[in-house]
Structures are given as C-alpha cells and as structure tokens.
Amino acid sequence: MSEFKMMLRASVDQVALEAAVEAAKEAFVQGASRAVTVTVAAEKPALCIGCGAVRLPNGEMPCDH
C-alpha cells in the first residue's frame, strides 16, 4: 500500500451553485406533481389541535374552543 500527499484547492461559484439547487428543486416539484394526485374535500377536522379531543360519531367536537 502506498501513501501520497496532495493539495487540493477548490472554489465554488455561488451563483452557479444556487442556480443548480433551484433547478434541482424545480425538477423535483415537477416530477412529484405528475406522480401525486390531490383531492380536496370539504371535511371537518377529526382532531382538535388545541386539546386533542376527537370528533364524536354524531359530528360534534366535545371541546368548545
């Protein structure tokens, strides 16, 4: 096994890096948007985020806030 030393200097073009990251994000969003179907329905929340109460079978929430 041989060992050797070397020096590496690198610089990053921030503008090019940011453009590449944005392009990757955009490609991901476009690809994901073709793969996902979103259905929006007029549903009432089943769980109160304030106290954790769960909606009753009759549709009422047991909490009053």
mmCIF file of C-alpha atoms in Angstrom:
data_model
loop_
_atom_site.group_PDB
_atom_site.id
_atom_site.type_symbol
_atom_site.label_atom_id
_atom_site.label_comp_id
_atom_site.label_asym_id
_atom_site.label_seq_id
_atom_site.Cartn_x
_atom_site.Cartn_y
_atom_site.Cartn_z
ATOM 1 C CA MET A 1 0.000 0.000 0.000
ATOM 2 C CA SER A 2 1.371 3.393 -0.960
ATOM 3 C CA GLU A 3 0.661 6.733 0.594
ATOM 4 C CA PHE A 4 0.962 10.098 -1.022
ATOM 5 C CA LYS A 5 0.108 13.655 -0.114
ATOM 6 C CA MET A 6 -1.600 16.138 -2.326
ATOM 7 C CA MET A 7 -3.070 19.585 -2.022
ATOM 8 C CA LEU A 8 -6.439 20.384 -3.494
ATOM 9 C CA ARG A 9 -7.825 23.867 -3.806
ATOM 10 C CA ALA A 10 -11.397 24.350 -4.895
ATOM 11 C CA SER A 11 -13.606 27.345 -5.301
ATOM 12 C CA VAL A 12 -17.362 27.436 -5.645
ATOM 13 C CA ASP A 13 -19.281 29.778 -7.897
ATOM 14 C CA GLN A 14 -22.142 30.676 -5.520
ATOM 15 C CA VAL A 15 -24.395 31.942 -8.311
ATOM 16 C CA ALA A 16 -23.968 28.737 -10.314
ATOM 17 C CA LEU A 17 -24.469 26.631 -7.185
ATOM 18 C CA GLU A 18 -27.683 28.450 -6.272
ATOM 19 C CA ALA A 19 -28.940 28.092 -9.854
ATOM 20 C CA ALA A 20 -28.198 24.361 -9.793
ATOM 21 C CA VAL A 21 -30.005 23.922 -6.466
ATOM 22 C CA GLU A 22 -33.040 25.844 -7.734
ATOM 23 C CA ALA A 23 -33.095 23.781 -10.936
ATOM 24 C CA ALA A 24 -32.970 20.565 -8.895
ATOM 25 C CA LYS A 25 -35.830 21.782 -6.672
ATOM 26 C CA GLU A 26 -37.916 22.718 -9.709
ATOM 27 C CA ALA A 27 -37.267 19.342 -11.359
ATOM 28 C CA PHE A 28 -38.312 17.568 -8.153
ATOM 29 C CA VAL A 29 -41.513 19.603 -7.842
ATOM 30 C CA GLN A 30 -42.425 18.995 -11.482
ATOM 31 C CA GLY A 31 -41.736 15.271 -11.189
ATOM 32 C CA ALA A 32 -43.639 14.956 -7.925
ATOM 33 C CA SER A 33 -46.597 16.924 -9.257
ATOM 34 C CA ARG A 34 -47.029 14.343 -12.015
ATOM 35 C CA ALA A 35 -46.858 11.470 -9.534
ATOM 36 C CA VAL A 36 -49.242 12.797 -6.871
ATOM 37 C CA THR A 37 -52.984 13.270 -7.055
ATOM 38 C CA VAL A 38 -54.509 15.665 -4.540
ATOM 39 C CA THR A 39 -58.201 15.551 -3.732
ATOM 40 C CA VAL A 40 -59.687 18.456 -1.817
ATOM 41 C CA ALA A 41 -62.856 17.732 0.121
ATOM 42 C CA ALA A 42 -64.953 19.788 2.491
ATOM 43 C CA GLU A 43 -64.081 17.767 5.571
ATOM 44 C CA LYS A 44 -64.169 18.964 9.142
ATOM 45 C CA PRO A 45 -61.094 18.250 11.247
ATOM 46 C CA ALA A 46 -61.291 14.992 13.195
ATOM 47 C CA LEU A 47 -58.878 16.114 15.910
ATOM 48 C CA CYS A 48 -58.689 19.350 17.900
ATOM 49 C CA ILE A 49 -55.149 20.708 17.715
ATOM 50 C CA GLY A 50 -55.784 22.726 20.877
ATOM 51 C CA CYS A 51 -56.665 19.940 23.293
ATOM 52 C CA GLY A 52 -56.502 16.694 21.320
ATOM 53 C CA ALA A 53 -60.235 15.998 21.508
ATOM 54 C CA VAL A 54 -61.594 13.628 18.850
ATOM 55 C CA ARG A 55 -64.783 14.356 16.882
ATOM 56 C CA LEU A 56 -67.782 12.361 18.136
ATOM 57 C CA PRO A 57 -69.679 9.948 15.826
ATOM 58 C CA ASN A 58 -72.539 12.488 15.621
ATOM 59 C CA GLY A 59 -70.130 15.045 14.116
ATOM 60 C CA GLU A 60 -69.758 17.275 17.174
ATOM 61 C CA MET A 61 -66.496 18.208 18.827
ATOM 62 C CA PRO A 62 -66.527 17.659 22.605
ATOM 63 C CA CYS A 63 -64.472 20.807 23.214
ATOM 64 C CA ASP A 64 -65.876 24.334 22.934
ATOM 65 C CA HIS A 65 -62.898 26.473 21.918
#
